[in-house]
Amino acid sequence: MRADAQRNRERIVDAASSLFDEIGTSVSLNDIAARADVGIATLLRRFTDKQAIIDAVFTRDLDLWLASAGEASQSDSPGAAFLDLTRALLTNQARHPHCADLVVHAFLRSEEFAEKRETFRTDVQSLVHRGVLEGEIRPGTTWSDLVLLMESAGALALLDPHHAEEKILHLLQHFERSFKVAGN
């Protein structure tokens, strides 16, 4: 892809992400093009429809999550890294409600994301396993705990987007107490 075409694509994805956060995914393609400072024809050359833009925004966020999980799995303090990763994932869902539904229905379940989900799961399980061995994470904590939290955060983001972050942080406080080993 030409450099200018790549820049336009990135501007469209950035603009769409901002508008989705402000208004929701009901925003028009014309509004996205205007925010990106490109014409509608340029937008349509890069993306066939709004769903393609939504997917691009989500995929970009997902790639950042995967990188974060990979980095966290190498941390010297797996308990703190697991909590930081969990907090980052869930607050991202609260701040980006347009992605919350995709997390729950696409990333956690769709075959389209099976390979990325498996990479993410492997990194999280490695982090949790090391945390348990080092006495920083309570035995019995699993990938399923994070999935449950992601599903809960997704539901909160969709049902009450104006208060989701506050509620998710409250949920995280309970989670933190439940996964830590007593005395840590």
PDB file of C-alpha atoms in Angstrom, residues 9 12-18 20-21 25 47 50-67 89 92-93 96-114 116-117 120 143 150 154:
ATOM      1  CA  ARG A   9      -6.319   4.368   6.394  1.00  0.00           C
ATOM      2  CA  ILE A  12      -9.873   6.835   9.154  1.00  0.00           C
ATOM      3  CA  VAL A  13      -9.378   4.193  11.860  1.00  0.00           C
ATOM      4  CA  ASP A  14      -8.332   6.849  14.408  1.00  0.00           C
ATOM      5  CA  ALA A  15     -11.314   9.049  13.522  1.00  0.00           C
ATOM      6  CA  ALA A  16     -13.724   6.129  13.648  1.00  0.00           C
ATOM      7  CA  SER A  17     -12.404   5.009  17.036  1.00  0.00           C
ATOM      8  CA  SER A  18     -12.885   8.495  18.474  1.00  0.00           C
ATOM      9  CA  PHE A  20     -17.397   5.377  18.182  1.00  0.00           C
ATOM     10  CA  ASP A  21     -16.321   6.352  21.710  1.00  0.00           C
ATOM     11  CA  THR A  25     -21.233   2.839  16.074  1.00  0.00           C
ATOM     12  CA  PHE A  47     -13.198   0.178   3.627  1.00  0.00           C
ATOM     13  CA  LYS A  50     -18.886   0.516   8.320  1.00  0.00           C
ATOM     14  CA  GLN A  51     -18.457  -3.040   9.617  1.00  0.00           C
ATOM     15  CA  ALA A  52     -15.042  -3.166   7.941  1.00  0.00           C
ATOM     16  CA  ILE A  53     -14.083   0.005   9.836  1.00  0.00           C
ATOM     17  CA  ILE A  54     -15.399  -1.411  13.125  1.00  0.00           C
ATOM     18  CA  ASP A  55     -13.372  -4.563  12.498  1.00  0.00           C
ATOM     19  CA  ALA A  56     -10.239  -2.510  11.761  1.00  0.00           C
ATOM     20  CA  VAL A  57     -10.621  -0.524  14.996  1.00  0.00           C
ATOM     21  CA  PHE A  58     -11.156  -3.718  16.978  1.00  0.00           C
ATOM     22  CA  THR A  59      -8.255  -5.530  15.313  1.00  0.00           C
ATOM     23  CA  ARG A  60      -5.927  -2.642  16.121  1.00  0.00           C
ATOM     24  CA  ASP A  61      -6.992  -2.740  19.789  1.00  0.00           C
ATOM     25  CA  LEU A  62      -6.686  -6.517  19.838  1.00  0.00           C
ATOM     26  CA  ASP A  63      -3.140  -6.390  18.482  1.00  0.00           C
ATOM     27  CA  LEU A  64      -2.212  -3.983  21.283  1.00  0.00           C
ATOM     28  CA  TRP A  65      -3.728  -6.390  23.850  1.00  0.00           C
ATOM     29  CA  LEU A  66      -1.772  -9.290  22.414  1.00  0.00           C
ATOM     30  CA  ALA A  67       1.454  -7.309  22.620  1.00  0.00           C
ATOM     31  CA  LEU A  89      -8.025  -4.810  29.253  1.00  0.00           C
ATOM     32  CA  ASN A  92     -10.171  -0.374  27.637  1.00  0.00           C
ATOM     33  CA  GLN A  93     -13.562  -2.025  27.327  1.00  0.00           C
ATOM     34  CA  HIS A  96     -14.308   1.874  24.182  1.00  0.00           C
ATOM     35  CA  PRO A  97     -17.816   0.421  24.441  1.00  0.00           C
ATOM     36  CA  HIS A  98     -17.883  -0.153  20.681  1.00  0.00           C
ATOM     37  CA  CYS A  99     -15.293  -2.879  21.227  1.00  0.00           C
ATOM     38  CA  ALA A 100     -16.973  -4.454  24.247  1.00  0.00           C
ATOM     39  CA  ASP A 101     -19.486  -6.368  22.153  1.00  0.00           C
ATOM     40  CA  LEU A 102     -16.741  -7.510  19.785  1.00  0.00           C
ATOM     41  CA  VAL A 103     -14.656  -8.767  22.697  1.00  0.00           C
ATOM     42  CA  VAL A 104     -17.490 -10.868  24.028  1.00  0.00           C
ATOM     43  CA  HIS A 105     -18.917 -12.138  20.746  1.00  0.00           C
ATOM     44  CA  ALA A 106     -15.989 -12.107  18.334  1.00  0.00           C
ATOM     45  CA  PHE A 107     -12.707 -12.414  20.188  1.00  0.00           C
ATOM     46  CA  LEU A 108     -13.837 -14.842  22.882  1.00  0.00           C
ATOM     47  CA  ARG A 109     -15.938 -17.068  20.605  1.00  0.00           C
ATOM     48  CA  SER A 110     -15.408 -16.580  16.869  1.00  0.00           C
ATOM     49  CA  GLU A 111     -13.261 -18.940  14.832  1.00  0.00           C
ATOM     50  CA  GLU A 112     -11.999 -15.867  12.975  1.00  0.00           C
ATOM     51  CA  PHE A 113      -9.989 -14.917  16.066  1.00  0.00           C
ATOM     52  CA  ALA A 114      -9.081 -18.454  17.196  1.00  0.00           C
ATOM     53  CA  LYS A 116      -5.069 -14.699  18.299  1.00  0.00           C
ATOM     54  CA  ARG A 117      -7.256 -15.925  21.161  1.00  0.00           C
ATOM     55  CA  PHE A 120      -3.469 -14.505  24.220  1.00  0.00           C
ATOM     56  CA  TRP A 143      -7.766 -18.089  32.075  1.00  0.00           C
ATOM     57  CA  MET A 150     -13.944  -9.590  30.206  1.00  0.00           C
ATOM     58  CA  GLY A 154     -18.312  -5.995  28.225  1.00  0.00           C
TER      59      GLY A 154
END
